[in-house]
Amino acid sequence: MATNFTDDNIRAYVKDVYKLDDKFSVNDDATAGRIYDDAKKYGIGADQLDRALGWSAGTTSGWTTRTGKGALVAAAPPPPTTTGGFSGGSNSDRPNGGGGYPGA
């Protein structure tokens, strides 16, 4: 899963916004299109949407093909976060004796 959204997040959002039943039955292309738009907006891939909503694998991809929509591709994972700075060593190992870069 490449997004920051869990399957539970997706289920709760879709159920709340689209007022779907517990089986996440979508009975019209207009609703399916709005779910597609949201998934695309938030970087949720077709496979994750299928899994989160309990749909058979390939359901979303089949719908996008049938309707001529572009494939839903999961967003790239965010880069790892760093805290910056130096680790280990003594202040003498650091620029400006550990006081930061000169002129900073």
mmCIF file of C-alpha atoms in Angstrom:
data_model
loop_
_atom_site.group_PDB
_atom_site.id
_atom_site.type_symbol
_atom_site.label_atom_id
_atom_site.label_comp_id
_atom_site.label_asym_id
_atom_site.label_seq_id
_atom_site.Cartn_x
_atom_site.Cartn_y
_atom_site.Cartn_z
ATOM 1 C CA MET A 1 0.000 0.000 0.000
ATOM 2 C CA ALA A 2 1.553 3.258 -1.088
ATOM 3 C CA THR A 3 -0.862 5.753 0.396
ATOM 4 C CA ASN A 4 -1.184 6.972 3.930
ATOM 5 C CA PHE A 5 -4.769 5.700 3.929
ATOM 6 C CA THR A 6 -5.578 2.353 5.466
ATOM 7 C CA ASP A 7 -8.338 0.109 4.191
ATOM 8 C CA ASP A 8 -10.339 1.101 7.280
ATOM 9 C CA ASN A 9 -9.889 4.807 6.400
ATOM 10 C CA ILE A 10 -11.160 4.173 2.885
ATOM 11 C CA ARG A 11 -14.163 2.134 4.067
ATOM 12 C CA ALA A 12 -15.175 4.769 6.610
ATOM 13 C CA TYR A 13 -14.823 7.605 4.096
ATOM 14 C CA VAL A 14 -16.778 5.879 1.329
ATOM 15 C CA LYS A 15 -19.515 4.730 3.699
ATOM 16 C CA ASP A 16 -19.877 8.209 5.223
ATOM 17 C CA VAL A 17 -19.663 10.292 2.061
ATOM 18 C CA TYR A 18 -21.575 8.023 -0.311
ATOM 19 C CA LYS A 19 -23.991 6.461 2.194
ATOM 20 C CA LEU A 20 -23.329 2.942 0.919
ATOM 21 C CA ASP A 21 -24.504 -0.232 2.617
ATOM 22 C CA ASP A 22 -22.171 -2.605 4.447
ATOM 23 C CA LYS A 23 -21.466 -4.463 1.188
ATOM 24 C CA PHE A 24 -20.382 -1.196 -0.501
ATOM 25 C CA SER A 25 -22.800 -1.827 -3.359
ATOM 26 C CA VAL A 26 -22.581 0.853 -6.041
ATOM 27 C CA ASN A 27 -25.616 0.798 -8.296
ATOM 28 C CA ASP A 28 -24.873 3.600 -10.752
ATOM 29 C CA ASP A 29 -21.963 4.970 -12.752
ATOM 30 C CA ALA A 30 -22.424 8.472 -11.314
ATOM 31 C CA THR A 31 -21.606 7.290 -7.781
ATOM 32 C CA ALA A 32 -18.851 5.043 -9.070
ATOM 33 C CA GLY A 33 -17.426 8.039 -10.937
ATOM 34 C CA ARG A 34 -17.359 10.167 -7.789
ATOM 35 C CA ILE A 35 -15.631 7.376 -5.859
ATOM 36 C CA TYR A 36 -13.140 7.090 -8.739
ATOM 37 C CA ASP A 37 -12.499 10.858 -8.657
ATOM 38 C CA ASP A 38 -11.835 10.758 -4.910
ATOM 39 C CA ALA A 39 -9.560 7.725 -5.211
ATOM 40 C CA LYS A 40 -7.579 9.454 -7.947
ATOM 41 C CA LYS A 41 -7.407 12.686 -5.939
ATOM 42 C CA TYR A 42 -6.043 10.880 -2.868
ATOM 43 C CA GLY A 43 -3.696 8.517 -4.740
ATOM 44 C CA ILE A 44 -5.547 5.289 -3.995
ATOM 45 C CA GLY A 45 -4.903 2.508 -6.480
ATOM 46 C CA ALA A 46 -7.523 0.204 -7.973
ATOM 47 C CA ASP A 47 -6.226 -2.822 -6.088
ATOM 48 C CA GLN A 48 -6.395 -1.020 -2.737
ATOM 49 C CA LEU A 49 -9.902 0.265 -3.465
ATOM 50 C CA ASP A 50 -11.054 -3.262 -4.355
ATOM 51 C CA ARG A 51 -9.493 -4.709 -1.216
ATOM 52 C CA ALA A 52 -10.750 -1.965 1.118
ATOM 53 C CA LEU A 53 -14.332 -2.227 -0.103
ATOM 54 C CA GLY A 54 -14.385 -6.012 -0.286
ATOM 55 C CA TRP A 55 -14.813 -6.056 -4.049
ATOM 56 C CA SER A 56 -13.409 -8.880 -6.171
ATOM 57 C CA ALA A 57 -9.920 -8.207 -7.494
ATOM 58 C CA GLY A 58 -10.160 -6.375 -10.802
ATOM 59 C CA THR A 59 -13.571 -4.805 -10.157
ATOM 60 C CA THR A 60 -12.293 -1.223 -10.219
ATOM 61 C CA SER A 61 -9.968 -1.830 -13.161
ATOM 62 C CA GLY A 62 -12.817 -3.429 -15.093
ATOM 63 C CA TRP A 63 -15.042 -0.416 -14.440
ATOM 64 C CA THR A 64 -12.335 2.053 -15.501
ATOM 65 C CA THR A 65 -11.795 0.106 -18.730
ATOM 66 C CA ARG A 66 -15.520 -0.168 -19.450
ATOM 67 C CA THR A 67 -16.101 3.545 -18.889
ATOM 68 C CA GLY A 68 -12.914 4.760 -20.581
ATOM 69 C CA LYS A 69 -11.478 6.248 -17.393
ATOM 70 C CA GLY A 70 -7.761 6.177 -16.773
ATOM 71 C CA ALA A 71 -6.345 3.513 -14.507
ATOM 72 C CA LEU A 72 -6.197 4.260 -10.789
ATOM 73 C CA VAL A 73 -2.573 4.058 -9.773
ATOM 74 C CA ALA A 74 -1.494 4.296 -6.155
ATOM 75 C CA ALA A 75 0.537 7.353 -5.281
ATOM 76 C CA ALA A 76 4.226 6.902 -4.688
ATOM 77 C CA PRO A 77 5.059 6.453 -1.030
ATOM 78 C CA PRO A 78 6.238 9.582 0.717
ATOM 79 C CA PRO A 79 9.979 9.898 1.172
ATOM 80 C CA PRO A 80 11.340 8.898 4.566
ATOM 81 C CA THR A 81 11.427 11.693 7.051
ATOM 82 C CA THR A 82 14.669 12.712 8.665
ATOM 83 C CA THR A 83 15.349 14.736 11.725
ATOM 84 C CA GLY A 84 18.373 16.392 10.161
ATOM 85 C CA GLY A 85 21.600 17.183 11.910
ATOM 86 C CA PHE A 86 24.506 14.924 12.611
ATOM 87 C CA SER A 87 24.566 11.701 14.544
ATOM 88 C CA GLY A 88 27.365 10.449 16.691
ATOM 89 C CA GLY A 89 30.857 11.915 16.987
ATOM 90 C CA SER A 90 31.906 14.914 18.958
ATOM 91 C CA ASN A 91 31.391 18.593 18.397
ATOM 92 C CA SER A 92 34.823 18.750 16.790
ATOM 93 C CA ASP A 93 33.438 16.544 13.976
ATOM 94 C CA ARG A 94 30.768 19.076 13.153
ATOM 95 C CA PRO A 95 30.963 22.248 11.096
ATOM 96 C CA ASN A 96 31.855 25.284 13.176
ATOM 97 C CA GLY A 97 32.497 23.103 16.239
ATOM 98 C CA GLY A 98 28.895 22.001 16.515
ATOM 99 C CA GLY A 99 27.522 25.513 16.419
ATOM 100 C CA GLY A 100 26.100 25.145 12.932
ATOM 101 C CA TYR A 101 27.426 26.361 9.651
ATOM 102 C CA PRO A 102 29.254 29.698 9.643
ATOM 103 C CA GLY A 103 26.920 32.491 8.719
ATOM 104 C CA ALA A 104 23.822 30.493 9.648
#
